[in-house]
PDB file of C-alpha atoms in Angstrom:
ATOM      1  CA  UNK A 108     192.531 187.173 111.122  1.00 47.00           C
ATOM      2  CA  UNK A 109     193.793 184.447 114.073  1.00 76.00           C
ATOM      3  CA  UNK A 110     195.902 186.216 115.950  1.00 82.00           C
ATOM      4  CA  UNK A 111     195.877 182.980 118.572  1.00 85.00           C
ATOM      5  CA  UNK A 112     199.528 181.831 117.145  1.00 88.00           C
ATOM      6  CA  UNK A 113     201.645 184.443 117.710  1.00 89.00           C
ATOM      7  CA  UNK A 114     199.867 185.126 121.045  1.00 91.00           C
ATOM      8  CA  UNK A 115     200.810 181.474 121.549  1.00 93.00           C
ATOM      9  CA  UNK A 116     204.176 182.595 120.154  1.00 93.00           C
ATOM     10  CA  UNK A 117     204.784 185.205 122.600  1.00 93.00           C
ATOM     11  CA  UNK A 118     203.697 183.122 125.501  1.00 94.00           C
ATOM     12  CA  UNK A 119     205.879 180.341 124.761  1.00 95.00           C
ATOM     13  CA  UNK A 120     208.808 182.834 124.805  1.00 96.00           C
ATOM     14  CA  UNK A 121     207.679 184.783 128.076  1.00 95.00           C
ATOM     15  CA  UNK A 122     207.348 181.686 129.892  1.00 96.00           C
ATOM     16  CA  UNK A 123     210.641 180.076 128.971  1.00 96.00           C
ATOM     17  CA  UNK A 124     211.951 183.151 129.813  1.00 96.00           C
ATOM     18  CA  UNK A 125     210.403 182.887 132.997  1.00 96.00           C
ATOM     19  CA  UNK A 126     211.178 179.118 133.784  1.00 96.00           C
ATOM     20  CA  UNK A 127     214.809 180.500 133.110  1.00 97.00           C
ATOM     21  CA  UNK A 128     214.533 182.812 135.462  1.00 96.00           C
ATOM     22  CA  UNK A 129     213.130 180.522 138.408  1.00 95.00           C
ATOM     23  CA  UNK A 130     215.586 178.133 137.521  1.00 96.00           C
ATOM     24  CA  UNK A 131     218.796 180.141 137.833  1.00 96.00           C
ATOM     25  CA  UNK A 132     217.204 181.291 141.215  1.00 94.00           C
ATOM     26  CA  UNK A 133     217.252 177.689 142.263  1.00 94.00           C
ATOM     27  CA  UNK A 134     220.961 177.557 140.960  1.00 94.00           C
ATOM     28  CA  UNK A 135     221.927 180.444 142.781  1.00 95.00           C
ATOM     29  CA  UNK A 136     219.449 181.557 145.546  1.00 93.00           C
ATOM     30  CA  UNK A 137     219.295 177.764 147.746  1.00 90.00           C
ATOM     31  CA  UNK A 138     217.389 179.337 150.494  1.00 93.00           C
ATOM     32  CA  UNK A 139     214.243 180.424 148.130  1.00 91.00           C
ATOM     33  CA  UNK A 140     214.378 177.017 146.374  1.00 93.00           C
ATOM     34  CA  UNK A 141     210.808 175.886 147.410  1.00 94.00           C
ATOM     35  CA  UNK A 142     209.266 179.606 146.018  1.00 95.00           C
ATOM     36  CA  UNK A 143     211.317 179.234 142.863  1.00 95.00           C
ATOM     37  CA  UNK A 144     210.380 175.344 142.506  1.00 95.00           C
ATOM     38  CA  UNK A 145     206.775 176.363 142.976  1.00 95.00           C
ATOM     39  CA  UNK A 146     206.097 178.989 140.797  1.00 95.00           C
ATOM     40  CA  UNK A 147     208.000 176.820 138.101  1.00 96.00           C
ATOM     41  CA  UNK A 148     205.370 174.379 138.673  1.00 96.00           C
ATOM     42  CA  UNK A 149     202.870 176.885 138.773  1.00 95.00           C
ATOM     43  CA  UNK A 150     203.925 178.696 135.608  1.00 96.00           C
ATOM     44  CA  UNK A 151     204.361 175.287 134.055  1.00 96.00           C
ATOM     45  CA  UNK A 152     200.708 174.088 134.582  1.00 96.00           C
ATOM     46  CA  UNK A 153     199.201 177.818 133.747  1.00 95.00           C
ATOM     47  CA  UNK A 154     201.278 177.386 130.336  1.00 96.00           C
ATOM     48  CA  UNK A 155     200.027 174.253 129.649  1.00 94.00           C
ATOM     49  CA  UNK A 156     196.445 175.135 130.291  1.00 94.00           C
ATOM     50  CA  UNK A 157     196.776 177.919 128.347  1.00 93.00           C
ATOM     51  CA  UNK A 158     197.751 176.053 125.655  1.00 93.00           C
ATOM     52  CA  UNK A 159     195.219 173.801 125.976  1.00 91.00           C
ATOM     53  CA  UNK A 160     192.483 176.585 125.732  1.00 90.00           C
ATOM     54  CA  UNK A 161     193.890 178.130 123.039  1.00 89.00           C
ATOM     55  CA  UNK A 162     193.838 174.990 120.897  1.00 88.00           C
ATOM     56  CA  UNK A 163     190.250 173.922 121.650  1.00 87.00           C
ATOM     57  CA  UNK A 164     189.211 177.997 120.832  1.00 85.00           C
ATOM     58  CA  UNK A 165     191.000 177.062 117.836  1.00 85.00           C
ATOM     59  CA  UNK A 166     189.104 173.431 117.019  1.00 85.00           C
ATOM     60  CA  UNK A 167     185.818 175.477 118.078  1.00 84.00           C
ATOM     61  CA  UNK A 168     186.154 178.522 115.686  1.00 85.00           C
ATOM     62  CA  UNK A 169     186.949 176.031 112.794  1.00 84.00           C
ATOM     63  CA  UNK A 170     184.317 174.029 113.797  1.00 83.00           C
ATOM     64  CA  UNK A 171     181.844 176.729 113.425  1.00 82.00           C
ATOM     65  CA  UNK A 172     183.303 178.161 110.159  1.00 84.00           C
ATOM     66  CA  UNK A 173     182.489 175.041 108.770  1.00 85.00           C
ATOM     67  CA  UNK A 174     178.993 174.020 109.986  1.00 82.00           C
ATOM     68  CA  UNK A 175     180.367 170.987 111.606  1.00 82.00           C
ATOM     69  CA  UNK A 176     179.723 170.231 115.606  1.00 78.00           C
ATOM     70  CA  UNK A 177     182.559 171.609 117.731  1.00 71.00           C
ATOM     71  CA  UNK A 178     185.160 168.987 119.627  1.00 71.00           C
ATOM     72  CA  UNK A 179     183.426 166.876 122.466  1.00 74.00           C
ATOM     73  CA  UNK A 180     185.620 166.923 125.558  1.00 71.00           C
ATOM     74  CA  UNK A 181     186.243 167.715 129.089  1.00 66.00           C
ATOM     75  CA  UNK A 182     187.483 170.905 128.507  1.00 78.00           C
ATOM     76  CA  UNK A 183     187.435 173.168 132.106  1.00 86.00           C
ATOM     77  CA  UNK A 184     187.538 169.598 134.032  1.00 88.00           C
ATOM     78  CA  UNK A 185     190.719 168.416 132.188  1.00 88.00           C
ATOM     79  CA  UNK A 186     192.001 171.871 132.770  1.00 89.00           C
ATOM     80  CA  UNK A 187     190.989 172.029 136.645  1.00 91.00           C
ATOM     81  CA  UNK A 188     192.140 168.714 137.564  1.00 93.00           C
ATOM     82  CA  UNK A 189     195.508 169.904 135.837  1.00 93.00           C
ATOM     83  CA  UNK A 190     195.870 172.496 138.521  1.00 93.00           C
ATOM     84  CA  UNK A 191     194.511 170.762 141.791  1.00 95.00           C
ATOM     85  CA  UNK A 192     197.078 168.015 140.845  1.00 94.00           C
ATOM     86  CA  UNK A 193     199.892 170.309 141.256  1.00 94.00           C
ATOM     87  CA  UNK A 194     198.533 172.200 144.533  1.00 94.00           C
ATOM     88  CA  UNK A 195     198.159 168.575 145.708  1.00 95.00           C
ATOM     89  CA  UNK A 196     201.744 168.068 144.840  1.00 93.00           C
ATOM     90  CA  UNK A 197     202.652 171.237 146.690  1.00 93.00           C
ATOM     91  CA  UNK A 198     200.568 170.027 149.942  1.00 94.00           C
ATOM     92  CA  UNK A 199     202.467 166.619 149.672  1.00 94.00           C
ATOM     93  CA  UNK A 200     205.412 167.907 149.485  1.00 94.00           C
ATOM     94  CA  UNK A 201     205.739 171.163 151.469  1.00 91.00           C
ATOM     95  CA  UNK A 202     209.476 171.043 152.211  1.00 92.00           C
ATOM     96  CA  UNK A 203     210.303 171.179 147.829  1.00 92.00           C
ATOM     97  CA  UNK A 204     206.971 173.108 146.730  1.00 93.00           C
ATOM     98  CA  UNK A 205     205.837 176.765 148.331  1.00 93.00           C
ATOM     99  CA  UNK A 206     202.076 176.534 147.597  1.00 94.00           C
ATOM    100  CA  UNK A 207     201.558 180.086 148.186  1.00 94.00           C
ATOM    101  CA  UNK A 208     203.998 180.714 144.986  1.00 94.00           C
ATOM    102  CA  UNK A 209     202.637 178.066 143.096  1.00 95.00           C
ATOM    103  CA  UNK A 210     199.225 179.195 144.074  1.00 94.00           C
ATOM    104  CA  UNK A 211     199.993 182.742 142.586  1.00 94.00           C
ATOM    105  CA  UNK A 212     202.136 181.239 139.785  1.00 94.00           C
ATOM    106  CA  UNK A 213     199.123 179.319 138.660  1.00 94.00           C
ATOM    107  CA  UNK A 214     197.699 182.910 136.981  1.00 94.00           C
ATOM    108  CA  UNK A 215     200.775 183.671 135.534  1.00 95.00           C
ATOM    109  CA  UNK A 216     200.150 182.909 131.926  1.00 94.00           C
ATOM    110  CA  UNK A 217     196.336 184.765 131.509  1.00 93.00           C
ATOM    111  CA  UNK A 218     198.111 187.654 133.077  1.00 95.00           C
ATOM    112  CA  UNK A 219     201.525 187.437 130.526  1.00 94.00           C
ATOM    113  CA  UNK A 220     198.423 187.138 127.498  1.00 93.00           C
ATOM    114  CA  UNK A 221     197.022 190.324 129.101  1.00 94.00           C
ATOM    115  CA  UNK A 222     200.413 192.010 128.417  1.00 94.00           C
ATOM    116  CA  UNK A 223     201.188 190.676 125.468  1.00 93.00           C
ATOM    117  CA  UNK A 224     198.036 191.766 123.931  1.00 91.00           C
ATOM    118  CA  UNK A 225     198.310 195.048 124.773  1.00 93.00           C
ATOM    119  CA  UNK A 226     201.646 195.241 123.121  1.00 90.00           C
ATOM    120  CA  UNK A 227     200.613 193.877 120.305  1.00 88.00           C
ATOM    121  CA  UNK A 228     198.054 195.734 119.287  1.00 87.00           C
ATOM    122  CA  UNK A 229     200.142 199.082 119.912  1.00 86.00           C
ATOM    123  CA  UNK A 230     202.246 197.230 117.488  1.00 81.00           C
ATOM    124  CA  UNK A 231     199.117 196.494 115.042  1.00 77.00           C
ATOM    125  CA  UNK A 232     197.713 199.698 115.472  1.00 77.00           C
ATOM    126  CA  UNK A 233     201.512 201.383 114.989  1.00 78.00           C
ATOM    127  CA  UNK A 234     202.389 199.643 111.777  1.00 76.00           C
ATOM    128  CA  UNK A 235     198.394 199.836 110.193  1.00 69.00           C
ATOM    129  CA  UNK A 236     198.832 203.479 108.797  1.00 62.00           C
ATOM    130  CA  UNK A 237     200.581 201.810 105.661  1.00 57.00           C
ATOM    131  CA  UNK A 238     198.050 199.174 105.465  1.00 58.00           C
ATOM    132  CA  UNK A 239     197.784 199.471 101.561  1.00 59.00           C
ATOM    133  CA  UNK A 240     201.036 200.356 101.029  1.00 57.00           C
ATOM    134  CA  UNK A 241     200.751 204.434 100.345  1.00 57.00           C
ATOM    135  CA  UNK A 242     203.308 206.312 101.498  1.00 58.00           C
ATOM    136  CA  UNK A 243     202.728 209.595 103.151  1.00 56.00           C
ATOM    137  CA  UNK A 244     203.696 212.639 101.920  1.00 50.00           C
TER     138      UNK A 244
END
């Protein structure tokens, strides 16, 4: 089974969630602007990376299923240059970015996955006992 969608699902969700977050701190917090402003970056990029990842797993484990050669591409450089381009936004501009926040921001999405994995498979492993069906009596 490819449970890589609705991890994808529940990432999308938690980071929105997130970005909504950040963004009503901006609205309402103007002193911690630059913190909030980087971790949306931050967040931002490690979402999109993420996403990135997860769809060349995806072209790779069809790839294989199918005997074909798996997808040519720059893969961890695409994904690397990604995230230097927004700590080099954050150097540029110092007094709109924090680049300590964006910095830890950067992890946030493999860390959200880590969560949302464990939660569900507690919800997997919860719901399997009726996997056929049976009821118990």
């Amino acid at each position: 089974m490819n449970e890589i969608p609705s991890y994808i699902y529940w990432l999308t969700r938690t980071t929105f969630v997130f970005l909504a977050l950040c963004f009503v701190a901006v609205a309402f917090l103007p002193q911690s602007r630059p913190i909030a402003f980087g971790m949306i970056i931050g967040s931002a990029v490690s979402y999109i990376n993420t996403k990135y990842l997860a769809k060349k797993v995806s072209m790779m484990t069809e790839a294989a299923a199918t005997g074909r050669r798996g997808p040519k591409g720059l893969g961890f450089a695409q994904r690397a240059a990604i995230s230097i381009g927004a700590v080099v936004l954050a150097i540029e501009f110092p007094h709109l970015f924090e680049i300590h926040a964006l910095a830890g921001s950067l992890v946030f999405a493999p860390f959200a996955l880590i969560v949302i994995g464990y939660f569900l498979s507690r919800h997997e492993r919860d719901n399997s006992d009726n996997e056929r069906g049976e009821k118990n009596a």
